[in-house]
């Protein structure tokens, strides 16, 4: 393989305006990557646009990343990897091998890491981590090992396995593609294998023999001497937050459903069980009716209930509510009818975030001539539904031009009263001096979420404020004009009458049965639920399960869970019918952390999937067909033979990575064209060139590895490749040695949970903290670097 750079590669040059401009764009991009103020794919697209607009690259060059063989290979391999997962190929291999793991900690770690590494050689490494995570969690339960001892080795094994072939990780593909762009022979499929396998084996040996003593030990089972699921509840701190409340004999909540009582939404309590006549009903359905003298075993904070009792918080005012009080010169009413092809059809106003999106309230929905005035936010919209909208005239004008409505017209208060009978749902409420609502904002009062009341105006000192915002504070004496069911106020009175019972809550083990269970889940790598709240996705209604706690960044959260935005890496403790817990295993948004709940969607396609994978690899290994072409053909065949559907193929592609690489490739072109890469390479040579080539390799490894902790490793490979090539040119050493160094170091994402999505995946289930990654990852990175320095010159001589 030719190891000399062609003559047209630029040598060191002095700083020019173009170099300064490229470096400024690079610096700003790095800053945005580090601060995470913007999504990484958005940053890449902004870089692309900036380079094109400043003339540093042509329009064709700016967009060339989207047709790059490297980008095509990356997204196609995501599809192939997803097909291997959905047909159960990876599960079969993983389960069979891990059965040989035994119970000893060192052997367990070694087998888990080797299994993950072998699978990661041909599959996306975060996909491998997600597939094996439930299996390893079951092994931890069966052997008594804490998950924190096994999950980090699982992910690090997957990352190390990604170093062994060209298709295993995006940096390897990008580095090979960069060599071709410079007129050099690209790395082939197994050119990474000698160095990659040596690094992988050294990493496995280190963690199995030494690193395991650095792993955190959070063995809750031994600490509390309890069963597995009780252990889970203890880990999340559930037992200490359980108490019993009782419905008095004259409670107005008697005869209402559990959902209608508002115990969960208003008080933030999870109802674990209903105790009635000596019988205990675990995980009651939201439609379960309550009776006088029922005792409810609940989980949560009792401060809200204690604060609610014994005081009046809202009283019916003497004001006669009328719809005309909702209209002024600035605030008006309008009707908007949904067109048959509206994108809003099939969604609820809550899902559309209609209030935040358009700055207006929907007071009612007219359907087939019948007005719907309650539960408006949760009603699924249908074609030809007419919305009665209340809001600022400026916002109404904006809505008039929304194409989802085929008719939009202003409505008088008289028309609204006649057509929608809205006065029947209007109530004037006064906030008394002793109310706990005094000083709280409307959002904090939870009148909307908890009781279904929409505050349309606040009258204070004889001045009416129409359409108050969610951050408007409430004051004593305020008169609120609200829309909602009168029963909501009855529910408030009923909650105030609830009594805290002195009954001792049962042990967690008693809260499970053959029908009811407890399980831990995390968001899957392909989830669409990140940054959404449980309330917004209607989790309780959709899945029939209660979220008892959320584990995030080393601590358990219990309060206001329904309003917490979910994050990738969160672990959710769920409680409910085992049937529904099992069904959750088939949901693509969640990963249930028990192997029994995993659903293989197309097991009959496992053998065809393996054959397609072999058909993809063979021509590439023999050098007949480029990997990009065979990867696309393989992805298409996986869909054609039914290993996954086209919709599933789109979902398993990590589009952030695709757009990140496509956008950042233009920066690599600009760095080379302007001489910025040569300028930075000169800096490297001036600092460490005199110490010899091994010092250069070590410096390049350290730089790449450190940058990979705060930037996506694909972007790091794109940026460091031209610097490595120019450094090799300046020192007259093999470009392959330096490019292999960049490839290995870019995937050494061991020092931070945010350095790689696979690290985030285990953050919740393992109960890890940021410091755990540094304690284990730093010495592992040093081991990897030492192995690279020792092995690299053997397989890739430093001098031509």
PDB file of N, CA and C in Angstrom, residues 10-27 56 667 670-680 682:
ATOM      1  N   UNK A  10      -1.052  20.358   0.199  1.00  0.00           N
ATOM      2  CA  UNK A  10      -0.421  21.628   0.544  1.00  0.00           C
ATOM      3  C   UNK A  10       0.551  21.482   1.711  1.00  0.00           C
ATOM      4  N   UNK A  11       1.651  22.211   1.621  1.00  0.00           N
ATOM      5  CA  UNK A  11       2.565  22.274   2.748  1.00  0.00           C
ATOM      6  C   UNK A  11       2.226  23.489   3.595  1.00  0.00           C
ATOM      7  N   UNK A  12       2.980  23.696   4.664  1.00  0.00           N
ATOM      8  CA  UNK A  12       2.675  24.767   5.588  1.00  0.00           C
ATOM      9  C   UNK A  12       2.680  26.137   4.934  1.00  0.00           C
ATOM     10  N   UNK A  13       1.724  26.958   5.304  1.00  0.00           N
ATOM     11  CA  UNK A  13       1.639  28.306   4.744  1.00  0.00           C
ATOM     12  C   UNK A  13       1.376  29.268   5.882  1.00  0.00           C
ATOM     13  N   UNK A  14       1.595  30.572   5.615  1.00  0.00           N
ATOM     14  CA  UNK A  14       1.362  31.591   6.634  1.00  0.00           C
ATOM     15  C   UNK A  14      -0.131  31.880   6.735  1.00  0.00           C
ATOM     16  N   UNK A  15      -0.493  32.523   7.832  1.00  0.00           N
ATOM     17  CA  UNK A  15      -1.905  32.795   8.106  1.00  0.00           C
ATOM     18  C   UNK A  15      -2.450  33.798   7.096  1.00  0.00           C
ATOM     19  N   UNK A  16      -3.622  33.496   6.562  1.00  0.00           N
ATOM     20  CA  UNK A  16      -4.322  34.395   5.645  1.00  0.00           C
ATOM     21  C   UNK A  16      -5.700  34.683   6.210  1.00  0.00           C
ATOM     22  N   UNK A  17      -6.404  35.602   5.553  1.00  0.00           N
ATOM     23  CA  UNK A  17      -7.767  35.914   6.002  1.00  0.00           C
ATOM     24  C   UNK A  17      -8.665  34.679   5.922  1.00  0.00           C
ATOM     25  N   UNK A  18      -8.485  33.884   4.836  1.00  0.00           N
ATOM     26  CA  UNK A  18      -9.319  32.691   4.678  1.00  0.00           C
ATOM     27  C   UNK A  18      -9.060  31.692   5.803  1.00  0.00           C
ATOM     28  N   UNK A  19      -7.793  31.530   6.176  1.00  0.00           N
ATOM     29  CA  UNK A  19      -7.474  30.607   7.271  1.00  0.00           C
ATOM     30  C   UNK A  19      -8.109  31.092   8.565  1.00  0.00           C
ATOM     31  N   UNK A  20      -7.975  32.391   8.822  1.00  0.00           N
ATOM     32  CA  UNK A  20      -8.558  32.945  10.047  1.00  0.00           C
ATOM     33  C   UNK A  20     -10.075  32.758  10.069  1.00  0.00           C
ATOM     34  N   UNK A  21     -10.705  32.926   8.907  1.00  0.00           N
ATOM     35  CA  UNK A  21     -12.160  32.775   8.836  1.00  0.00           C
ATOM     36  C   UNK A  21     -12.582  31.324   9.079  1.00  0.00           C
ATOM     37  N   UNK A  22     -11.859  30.397   8.459  1.00  0.00           N
ATOM     38  CA  UNK A  22     -12.167  28.977   8.678  1.00  0.00           C
ATOM     39  C   UNK A  22     -11.985  28.604  10.145  1.00  0.00           C
ATOM     40  N   UNK A  23     -10.877  29.059  10.743  1.00  0.00           N
ATOM     41  CA  UNK A  23     -10.621  28.739  12.146  1.00  0.00           C
ATOM     42  C   UNK A  23     -11.664  29.375  13.062  1.00  0.00           C
ATOM     43  N   UNK A  24     -12.177  30.554  12.692  1.00  0.00           N
ATOM     44  CA  UNK A  24     -13.231  31.187  13.490  1.00  0.00           C
ATOM     45  C   UNK A  24     -14.517  30.357  13.435  1.00  0.00           C
ATOM     46  N   UNK A  25     -14.850  29.888  12.223  1.00  0.00           N
ATOM     47  CA  UNK A  25     -16.045  29.040  12.087  1.00  0.00           C
ATOM     48  C   UNK A  25     -15.850  27.738  12.852  1.00  0.00           C
ATOM     49  N   UNK A  26     -14.639  27.175  12.758  1.00  0.00           N
ATOM     50  CA  UNK A  26     -14.324  25.949  13.497  1.00  0.00           C
ATOM     51  C   UNK A  26     -14.441  26.181  15.004  1.00  0.00           C
ATOM     52  N   UNK A  27     -13.880  27.282  15.489  1.00  0.00           N
ATOM     53  CA  UNK A  27     -13.939  27.579  16.921  1.00  0.00           C
ATOM     54  C   UNK A  27     -15.359  27.753  17.420  1.00  0.00           C
ATOM     55  N   UNK A  56     -15.911  30.204   1.060  1.00  0.00           N
ATOM     56  CA  UNK A  56     -14.777  29.330   1.370  1.00  0.00           C
ATOM     57  C   UNK A  56     -14.890  27.993   0.636  1.00  0.00           C
ATOM     58  N   UNK A 667     -16.519  21.386   6.058  1.00  0.00           N
ATOM     59  CA  UNK A 667     -15.493  22.077   6.841  1.00  0.00           C
ATOM     60  C   UNK A 667     -14.126  21.450   6.593  1.00  0.00           C
ATOM     61  N   UNK A 670     -12.910  22.892   3.374  1.00  0.00           N
ATOM     62  CA  UNK A 670     -12.468  24.279   3.559  1.00  0.00           C
ATOM     63  C   UNK A 670     -11.125  24.351   4.275  1.00  0.00           C
ATOM     64  N   UNK A 671     -10.928  23.486   5.274  1.00  0.00           N
ATOM     65  CA  UNK A 671      -9.656  23.490   6.006  1.00  0.00           C
ATOM     66  C   UNK A 671      -8.495  23.139   5.079  1.00  0.00           C
ATOM     67  N   UNK A 672      -8.716  22.185   4.173  1.00  0.00           N
ATOM     68  CA  UNK A 672      -7.646  21.792   3.258  1.00  0.00           C
ATOM     69  C   UNK A 672      -7.421  22.850   2.188  1.00  0.00           C
ATOM     70  N   UNK A 673      -8.507  23.366   1.633  1.00  0.00           N
ATOM     71  CA  UNK A 673      -8.396  24.329   0.519  1.00  0.00           C
ATOM     72  C   UNK A 673      -7.726  25.622   0.971  1.00  0.00           C
ATOM     73  N   UNK A 674      -8.065  26.135   2.133  1.00  0.00           N
ATOM     74  CA  UNK A 674      -7.524  27.420   2.586  1.00  0.00           C
ATOM     75  C   UNK A 674      -6.141  27.292   3.200  1.00  0.00           C
ATOM     76  N   UNK A 675      -5.737  26.071   3.512  1.00  0.00           N
ATOM     77  CA  UNK A 675      -4.455  25.876   4.175  1.00  0.00           C
ATOM     78  C   UNK A 675      -4.567  25.853   5.681  1.00  0.00           C
ATOM     79  N   UNK A 676      -5.790  25.888   6.226  1.00  0.00           N
ATOM     80  CA  UNK A 676      -5.967  25.852   7.683  1.00  0.00           C
ATOM     81  C   UNK A 676      -5.469  24.532   8.257  1.00  0.00           C
ATOM     82  N   UNK A 677      -5.708  23.435   7.531  1.00  0.00           N
ATOM     83  CA  UNK A 677      -5.232  22.134   8.007  1.00  0.00           C
ATOM     84  C   UNK A 677      -3.707  22.111   8.058  1.00  0.00           C
ATOM     85  N   UNK A 678      -3.064  22.658   7.021  1.00  0.00           N
ATOM     86  CA  UNK A 678      -1.599  22.704   6.997  1.00  0.00           C
ATOM     87  C   UNK A 678      -1.064  23.605   8.104  1.00  0.00           C
ATOM     88  N   UNK A 679      -1.780  24.701   8.364  1.00  0.00           N
ATOM     89  CA  UNK A 679      -1.373  25.628   9.429  1.00  0.00           C
ATOM     90  C   UNK A 679      -1.416  24.937  10.795  1.00  0.00           C
ATOM     91  N   UNK A 680      -2.501  24.207  11.062  1.00  0.00           N
ATOM     92  CA  UNK A 680      -2.614  23.497  12.338  1.00  0.00           C
ATOM     93  C   UNK A 680      -1.608  22.361  12.425  1.00  0.00           C
ATOM     94  N   UNK A 682       1.324  22.357  11.100  1.00  0.00           N
ATOM     95  CA  UNK A 682       2.610  22.983  11.414  1.00  0.00           C
ATOM     96  C   UNK A 682       2.757  23.210  12.911  1.00  0.00           C
TER      97      UNK A 682
END
